Coordinates of C-alpha atoms in Angstrom, one line a residue:
X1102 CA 104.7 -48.5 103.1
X1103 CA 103.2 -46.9 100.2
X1104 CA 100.5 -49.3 99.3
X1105 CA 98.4 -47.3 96.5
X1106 CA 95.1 -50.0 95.8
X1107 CA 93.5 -50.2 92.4
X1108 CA 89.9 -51.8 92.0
X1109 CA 89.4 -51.7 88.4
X1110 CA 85.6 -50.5 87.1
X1111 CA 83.1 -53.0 86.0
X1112 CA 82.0 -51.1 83.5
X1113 CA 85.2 -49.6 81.5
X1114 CA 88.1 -51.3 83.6
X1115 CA 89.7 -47.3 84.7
X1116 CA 90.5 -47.2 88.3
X1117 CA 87.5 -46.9 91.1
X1118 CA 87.9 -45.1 93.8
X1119 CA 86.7 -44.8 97.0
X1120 CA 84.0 -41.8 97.4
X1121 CA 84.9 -39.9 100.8
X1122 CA 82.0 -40.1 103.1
X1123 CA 79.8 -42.6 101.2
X1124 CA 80.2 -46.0 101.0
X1125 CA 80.5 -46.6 97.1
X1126 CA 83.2 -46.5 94.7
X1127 CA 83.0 -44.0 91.5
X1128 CA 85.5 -44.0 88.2
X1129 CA 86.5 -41.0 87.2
X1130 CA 86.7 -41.7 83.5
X1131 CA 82.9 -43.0 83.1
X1132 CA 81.2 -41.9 86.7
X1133 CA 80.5 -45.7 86.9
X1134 CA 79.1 -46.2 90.4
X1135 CA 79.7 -49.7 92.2
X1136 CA 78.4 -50.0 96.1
X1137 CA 80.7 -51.5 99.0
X1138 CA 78.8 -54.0 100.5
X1139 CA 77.7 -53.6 104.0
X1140 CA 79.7 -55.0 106.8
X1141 CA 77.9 -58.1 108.0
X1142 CA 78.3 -58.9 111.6
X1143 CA 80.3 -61.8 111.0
X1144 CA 82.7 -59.5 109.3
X1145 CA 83.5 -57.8 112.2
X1146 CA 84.9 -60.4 113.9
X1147 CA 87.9 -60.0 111.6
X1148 CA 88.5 -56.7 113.7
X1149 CA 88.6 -58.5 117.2
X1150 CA 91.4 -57.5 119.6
X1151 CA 94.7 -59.8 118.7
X1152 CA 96.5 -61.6 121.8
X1153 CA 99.5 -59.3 122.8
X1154 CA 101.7 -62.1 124.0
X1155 CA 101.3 -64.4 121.8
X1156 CA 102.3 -61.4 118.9
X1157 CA 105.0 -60.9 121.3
X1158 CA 106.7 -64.1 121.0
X1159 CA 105.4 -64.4 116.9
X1160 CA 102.6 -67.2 117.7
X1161 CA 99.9 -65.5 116.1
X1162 CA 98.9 -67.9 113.3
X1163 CA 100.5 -66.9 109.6
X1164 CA 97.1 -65.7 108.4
X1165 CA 97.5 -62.3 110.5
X1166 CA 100.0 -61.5 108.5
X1167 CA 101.3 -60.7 105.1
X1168 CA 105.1 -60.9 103.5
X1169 CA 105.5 -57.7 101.4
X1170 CA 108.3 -55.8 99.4
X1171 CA 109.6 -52.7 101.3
X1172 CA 112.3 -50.1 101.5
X1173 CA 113.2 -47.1 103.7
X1174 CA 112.5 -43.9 102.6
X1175 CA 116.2 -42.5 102.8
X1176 CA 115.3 -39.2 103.5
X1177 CA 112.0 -39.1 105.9
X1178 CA 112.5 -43.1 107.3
X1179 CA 108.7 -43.9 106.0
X1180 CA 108.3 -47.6 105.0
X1181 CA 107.6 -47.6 101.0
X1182 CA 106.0 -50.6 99.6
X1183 CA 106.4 -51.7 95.9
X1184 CA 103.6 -53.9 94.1
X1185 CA 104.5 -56.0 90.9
X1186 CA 107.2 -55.3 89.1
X1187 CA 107.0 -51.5 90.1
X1188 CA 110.9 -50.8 91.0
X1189 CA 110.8 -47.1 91.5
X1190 CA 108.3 -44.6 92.9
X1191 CA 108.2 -41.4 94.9
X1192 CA 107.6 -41.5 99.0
X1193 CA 103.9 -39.7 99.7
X1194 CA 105.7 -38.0 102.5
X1195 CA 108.9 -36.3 101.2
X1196 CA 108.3 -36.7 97.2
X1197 CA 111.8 -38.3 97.6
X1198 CA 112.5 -41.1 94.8
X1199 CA 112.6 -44.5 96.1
X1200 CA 114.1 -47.5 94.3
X1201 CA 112.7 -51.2 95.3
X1202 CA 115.4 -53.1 97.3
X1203 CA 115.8 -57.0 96.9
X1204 CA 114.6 -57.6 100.2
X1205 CA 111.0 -58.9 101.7
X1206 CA 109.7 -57.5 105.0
X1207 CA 106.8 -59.8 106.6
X1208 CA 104.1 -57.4 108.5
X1209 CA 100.6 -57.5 110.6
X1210 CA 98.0 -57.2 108.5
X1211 CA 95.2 -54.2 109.1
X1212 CA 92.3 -55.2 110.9
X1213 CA 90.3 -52.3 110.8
X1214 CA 90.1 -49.2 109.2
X1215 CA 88.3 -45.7 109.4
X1216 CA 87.2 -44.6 106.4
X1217 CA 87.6 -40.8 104.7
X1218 CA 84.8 -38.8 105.9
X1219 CA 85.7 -36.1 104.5
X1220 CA 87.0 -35.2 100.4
X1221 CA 90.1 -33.7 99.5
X1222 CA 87.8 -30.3 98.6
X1223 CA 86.5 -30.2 102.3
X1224 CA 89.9 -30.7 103.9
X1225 CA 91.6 -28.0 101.6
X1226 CA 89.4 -25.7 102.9
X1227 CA 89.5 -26.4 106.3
X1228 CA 93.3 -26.4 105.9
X1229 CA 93.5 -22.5 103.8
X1230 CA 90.6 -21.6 107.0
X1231 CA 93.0 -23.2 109.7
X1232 CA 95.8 -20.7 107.6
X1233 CA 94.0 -17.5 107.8
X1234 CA 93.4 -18.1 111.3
X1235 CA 96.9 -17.8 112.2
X1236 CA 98.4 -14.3 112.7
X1237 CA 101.6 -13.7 111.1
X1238 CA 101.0 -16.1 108.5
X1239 CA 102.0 -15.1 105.0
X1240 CA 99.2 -14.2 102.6
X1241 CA 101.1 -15.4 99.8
X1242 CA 100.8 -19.0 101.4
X1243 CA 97.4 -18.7 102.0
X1244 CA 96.8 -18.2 98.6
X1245 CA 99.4 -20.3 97.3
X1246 CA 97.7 -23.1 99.6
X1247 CA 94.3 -22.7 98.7
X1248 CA 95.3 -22.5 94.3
X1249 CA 98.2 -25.4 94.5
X1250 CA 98.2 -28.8 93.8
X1251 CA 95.8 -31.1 96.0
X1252 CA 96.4 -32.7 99.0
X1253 CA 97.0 -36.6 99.1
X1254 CA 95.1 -39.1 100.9
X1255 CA 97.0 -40.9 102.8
X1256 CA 95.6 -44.5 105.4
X1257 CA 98.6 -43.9 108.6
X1258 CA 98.6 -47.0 110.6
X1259 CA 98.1 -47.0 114.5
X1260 CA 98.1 -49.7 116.9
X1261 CA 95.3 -49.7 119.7
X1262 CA 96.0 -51.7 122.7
X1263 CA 93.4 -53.4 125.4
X1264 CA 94.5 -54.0 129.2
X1265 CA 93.3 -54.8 132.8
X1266 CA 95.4 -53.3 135.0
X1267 CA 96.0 -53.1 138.4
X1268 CA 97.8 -51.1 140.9
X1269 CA 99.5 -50.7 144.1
X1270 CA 100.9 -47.4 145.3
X1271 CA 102.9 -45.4 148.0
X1272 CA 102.4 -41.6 148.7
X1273 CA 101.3 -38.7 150.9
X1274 CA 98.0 -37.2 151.8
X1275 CA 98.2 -33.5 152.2
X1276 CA 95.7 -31.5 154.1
X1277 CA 95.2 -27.9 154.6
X1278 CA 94.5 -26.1 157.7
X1279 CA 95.0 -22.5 158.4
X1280 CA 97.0 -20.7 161.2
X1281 CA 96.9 -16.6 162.1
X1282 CA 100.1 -15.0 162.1
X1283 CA 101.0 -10.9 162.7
X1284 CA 103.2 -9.0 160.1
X1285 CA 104.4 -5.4 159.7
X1286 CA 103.8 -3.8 156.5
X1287 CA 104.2 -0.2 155.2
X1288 CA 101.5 2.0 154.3
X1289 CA 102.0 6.0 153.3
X1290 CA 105.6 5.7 155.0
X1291 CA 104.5 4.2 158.3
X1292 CA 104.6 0.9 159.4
X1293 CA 101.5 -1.0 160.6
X1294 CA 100.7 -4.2 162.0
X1295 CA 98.3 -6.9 160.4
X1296 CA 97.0 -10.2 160.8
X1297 CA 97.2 -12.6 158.2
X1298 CA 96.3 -16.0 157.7
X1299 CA 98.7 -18.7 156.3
X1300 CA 97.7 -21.9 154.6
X1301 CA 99.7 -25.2 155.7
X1302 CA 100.0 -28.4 154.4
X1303 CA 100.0 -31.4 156.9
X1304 CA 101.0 -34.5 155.2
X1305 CA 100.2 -38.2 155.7
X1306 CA 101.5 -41.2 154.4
X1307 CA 99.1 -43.5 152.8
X1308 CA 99.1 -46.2 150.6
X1309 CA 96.1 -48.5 148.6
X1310 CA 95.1 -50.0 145.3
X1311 CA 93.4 -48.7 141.9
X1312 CA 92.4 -50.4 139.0
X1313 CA 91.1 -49.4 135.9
X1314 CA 90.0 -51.0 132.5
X1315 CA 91.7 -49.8 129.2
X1316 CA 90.2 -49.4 126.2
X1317 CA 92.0 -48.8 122.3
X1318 CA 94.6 -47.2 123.9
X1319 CA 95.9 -45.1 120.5
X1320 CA 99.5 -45.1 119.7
X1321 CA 101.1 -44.1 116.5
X1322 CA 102.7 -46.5 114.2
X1323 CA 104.4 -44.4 112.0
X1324 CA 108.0 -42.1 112.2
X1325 CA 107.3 -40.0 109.2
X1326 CA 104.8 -37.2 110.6
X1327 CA 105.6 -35.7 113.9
X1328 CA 103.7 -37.3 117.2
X1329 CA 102.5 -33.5 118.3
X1330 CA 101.3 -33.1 114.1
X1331 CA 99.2 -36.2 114.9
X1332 CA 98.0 -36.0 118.6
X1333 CA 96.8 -32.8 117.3
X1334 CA 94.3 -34.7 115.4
X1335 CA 93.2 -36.2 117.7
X1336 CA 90.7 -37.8 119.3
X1337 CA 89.4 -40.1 116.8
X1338 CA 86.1 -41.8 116.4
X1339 CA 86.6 -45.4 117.0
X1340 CA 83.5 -46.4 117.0
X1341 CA 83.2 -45.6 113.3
X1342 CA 86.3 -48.5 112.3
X1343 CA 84.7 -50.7 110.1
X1344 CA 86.8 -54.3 109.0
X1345 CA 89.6 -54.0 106.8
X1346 CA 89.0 -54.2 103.1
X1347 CA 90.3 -52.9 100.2
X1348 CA 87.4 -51.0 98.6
X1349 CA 88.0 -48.8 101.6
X1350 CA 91.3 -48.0 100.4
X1351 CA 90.9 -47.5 96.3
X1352 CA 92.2 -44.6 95.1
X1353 CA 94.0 -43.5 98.4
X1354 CA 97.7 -44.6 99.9
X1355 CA 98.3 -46.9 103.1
X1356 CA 101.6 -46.5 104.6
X1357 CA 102.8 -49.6 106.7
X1358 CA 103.7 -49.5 110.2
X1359 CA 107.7 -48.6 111.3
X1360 CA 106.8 -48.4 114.4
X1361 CA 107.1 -52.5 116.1
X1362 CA 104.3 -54.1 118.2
X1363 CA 106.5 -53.9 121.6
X1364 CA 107.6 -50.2 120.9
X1365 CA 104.0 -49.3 120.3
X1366 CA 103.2 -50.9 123.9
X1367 CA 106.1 -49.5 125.3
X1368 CA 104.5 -46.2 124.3
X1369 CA 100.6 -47.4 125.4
X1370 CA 102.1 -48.1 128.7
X1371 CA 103.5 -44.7 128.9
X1372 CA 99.9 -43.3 128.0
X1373 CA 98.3 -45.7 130.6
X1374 CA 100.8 -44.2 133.0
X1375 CA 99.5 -41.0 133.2
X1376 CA 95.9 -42.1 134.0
X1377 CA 96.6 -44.5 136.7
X1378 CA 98.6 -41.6 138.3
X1379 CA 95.4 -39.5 138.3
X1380 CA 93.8 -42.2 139.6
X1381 CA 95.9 -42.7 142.3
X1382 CA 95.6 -39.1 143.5
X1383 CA 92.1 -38.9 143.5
X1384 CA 92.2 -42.1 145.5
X1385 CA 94.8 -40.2 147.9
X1386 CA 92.3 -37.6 148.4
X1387 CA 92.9 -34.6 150.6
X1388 CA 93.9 -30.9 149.0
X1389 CA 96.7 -32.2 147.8
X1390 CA 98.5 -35.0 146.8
X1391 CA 102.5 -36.5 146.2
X1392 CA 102.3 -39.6 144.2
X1393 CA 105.3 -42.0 145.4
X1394 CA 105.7 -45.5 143.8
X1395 CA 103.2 -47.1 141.6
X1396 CA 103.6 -50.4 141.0
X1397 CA 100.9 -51.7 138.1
X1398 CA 100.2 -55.3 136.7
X1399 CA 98.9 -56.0 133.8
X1400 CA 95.9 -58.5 132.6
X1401 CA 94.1 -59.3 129.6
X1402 CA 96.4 -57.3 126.7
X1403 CA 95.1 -57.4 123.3
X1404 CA 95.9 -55.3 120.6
X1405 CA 94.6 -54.1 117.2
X1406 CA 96.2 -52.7 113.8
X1407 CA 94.4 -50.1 112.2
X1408 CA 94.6 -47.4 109.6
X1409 CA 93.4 -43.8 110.3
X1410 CA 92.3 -41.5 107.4
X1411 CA 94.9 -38.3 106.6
X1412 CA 94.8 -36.0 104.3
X1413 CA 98.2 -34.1 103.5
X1414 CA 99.9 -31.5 101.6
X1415 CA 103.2 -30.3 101.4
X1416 CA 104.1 -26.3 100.1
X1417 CA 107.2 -24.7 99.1
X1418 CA 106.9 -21.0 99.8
X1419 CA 109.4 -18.2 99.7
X1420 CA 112.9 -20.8 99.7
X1421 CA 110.8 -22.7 102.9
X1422 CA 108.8 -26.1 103.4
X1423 CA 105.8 -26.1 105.2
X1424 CA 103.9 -29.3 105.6
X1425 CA 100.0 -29.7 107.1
X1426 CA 98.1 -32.5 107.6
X1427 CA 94.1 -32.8 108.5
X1428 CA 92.0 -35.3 109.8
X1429 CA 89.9 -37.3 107.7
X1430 CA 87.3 -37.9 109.7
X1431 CA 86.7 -34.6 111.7
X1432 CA 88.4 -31.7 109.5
X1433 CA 91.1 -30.9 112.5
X1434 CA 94.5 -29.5 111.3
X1435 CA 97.7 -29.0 112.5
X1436 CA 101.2 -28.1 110.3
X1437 CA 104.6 -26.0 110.1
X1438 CA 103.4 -22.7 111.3
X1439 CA 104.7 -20.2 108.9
X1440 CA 105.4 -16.5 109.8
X1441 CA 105.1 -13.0 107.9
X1442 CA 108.3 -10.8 108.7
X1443 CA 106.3 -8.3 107.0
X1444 CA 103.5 -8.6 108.9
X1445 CA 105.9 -9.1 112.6
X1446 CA 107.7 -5.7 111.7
X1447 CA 104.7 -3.8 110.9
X1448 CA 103.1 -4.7 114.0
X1449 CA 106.3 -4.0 115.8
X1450 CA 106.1 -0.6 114.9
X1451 CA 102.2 -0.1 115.6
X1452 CA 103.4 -1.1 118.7
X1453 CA 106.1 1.6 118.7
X1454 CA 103.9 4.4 117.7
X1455 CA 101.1 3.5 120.0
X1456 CA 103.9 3.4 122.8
X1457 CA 105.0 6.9 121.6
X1458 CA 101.5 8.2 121.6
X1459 CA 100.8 7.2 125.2
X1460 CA 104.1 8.7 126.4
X1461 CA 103.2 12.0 124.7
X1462 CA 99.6 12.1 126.1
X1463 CA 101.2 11.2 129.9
X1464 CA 103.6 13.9 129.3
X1465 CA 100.8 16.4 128.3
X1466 CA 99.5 16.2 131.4

């Protein structure tokens, strides 16, 4: 969904926007400055933890959501939004044109969002320092990066899920002990005899219970960035999300979510997965461990949706695409890792040369 918010300035009616790291909106065209209010506790109750069944089986009440005009990005899948009698626009992803379609699309609203820490100057240059960190990357991109045009902020929306859970399991405790065995080896041509000892594995079967409480579980609720571009964000602050408002948002995109509720906890079961399984070994004990069947019951599952702060720029360099993307919040950065045959062959042949050289000098003597 490309939902671009416009908060119009008291003072000469230009667009405000939201000031990265601050909590106050400036206009461009004046340098008007108007304050966001402070989040008063009773805001934040706006941000409490939805019940997941009940969004499930669509019981939430109609307030939590919101009916809004949307079509497919054809080429990237990203949801775009249209406002008003807007009927044409580009996707922030792709720069593919989009036309409006006649149809509506009803969504979960945001509850809570994170808000741009850092400003599109800051995350350029952690982006052209994340570039010249990488060897075999083109110093034409580097440049071309760090003079083109500037990145767009962009609100991606994530679900974060709550749960009790609680689980039985089946497996095998392994122990080590140590036996002596003799072996023949050769040494200068003759055969000798040594003792060696062997590490074994005795294994017992076990079973018992583990529980564990979850806590904003993060999943991803978009299909237009890659998940390893975002989990390579991460982590996130989450104790920085602060109750959805608009003023947080002027000036910047939000894309809307193509990625359902019960895909998203589909995916947060997955993630929960892999921690109870460390769970259950360490509760196995021993030197080592074979997980068997884990059987896991769930309590208590709430949910939240929330929009995380991206900045991201897209380069055409030498006939190629490369696309980056950087954290909002903490300045980490992750993109298409481009590579210099220039720079590949020339260090292929340093290594030739210095391969040469050391034949030469073995030779020598």
């Amino acid at each position: 969904m490309q939902d671009v918010r416009h908060w119009p300035c008291e003072s000469c009616g230009a667009d405000l926007r939201f000031a990265p790291g601050q909590t106050r909106l400036v206009c461009d065209h004046c340098g008007h400055v108007q304050e966001i209010p402070a989040t008063a506790p009773t805001d934040r109750r706006g941000m409490g933890e939805l019940d997941l069944h009940a969004a499930l089986a669509d019981r939430l009440p109609a307030s939590a959501s919101e009916q809004v005009r949307t079509t497919p990005c054809p080429s990237c899948g990203a949801l775009v939004e249209f406002e008003g009698a807007t009927h044409a626009t580009q996707c922030p992803f792709c720069a593919t044109p989009v036309v409006a379609g006649t149809g509506e699309t009803r969504l979960l609203k945001p509850q809570a969002v994170i808000p741009f820490r850092l400003t599109e100057r800051e995350a350029r240059q952690a982006m052209t320092d994340w570039l010249g960190r990488l060897w075999f990357a083109p110093n034409g991109l580097v440049q071309y990066a760090r003079k083109g045009r500037a990145l767009s902020g962009l609100y991606v929306p994530y679900w974060t899920f709550d749960a009790a859970t609680r689980s039985r399991y089946t497996g095998q405790r392994g122990d080590a002990y140590y036996t002596t065995r003799t072996v023949t080896v050769e040494v200068n041509g003759r055969p000798q005899r040594r003792t060696e000892r062997v590490r074994q594995i005795r294994w017992t079967p076990v079973s018992g219970r583990v529980a564990r409480e979850f806590d904003d579980v993060l999943v991803l609720a978009s299909q237009s960035l890659p998940r390893h571009y975002t989990e390579a964000l991460e982590p996130w602050d989450l104790s920085a999300l602060e109750p959805y408002r608009a003023d947080w948002l002027a000036g910047f995109t939000a894309e809307g979510y193509t990625v359902g509720l019960p895909e998203g906890w589909s995916r947060a079961q997955e993630i929960m997965a892999r921690t109870i399984r460390g769970d259950v070994a360490r509760d196995i004990g021993g030197d080592e461990q074979r997980v068997g069947q884990v059987e896991t019951a769930y309590d208590r599952e709430t949910f939240k949706h929330v929009l995380l702060p991206v900045w991201m720029a897209a380069y055409r360099y030498g006939g190629k695409s490369y696309r980056f993307v950087v954290n909002g919040q903490t300045g980490r950065v992750q993109g298409e890792r481009p590579w210099s045959a220039w720079k590949i062959a020339f260090a292929v042949l340093l290594g030739l040369i210095a391969a040469g050289i050391a034949a030469y000098i073995a030779q020598a003597r």
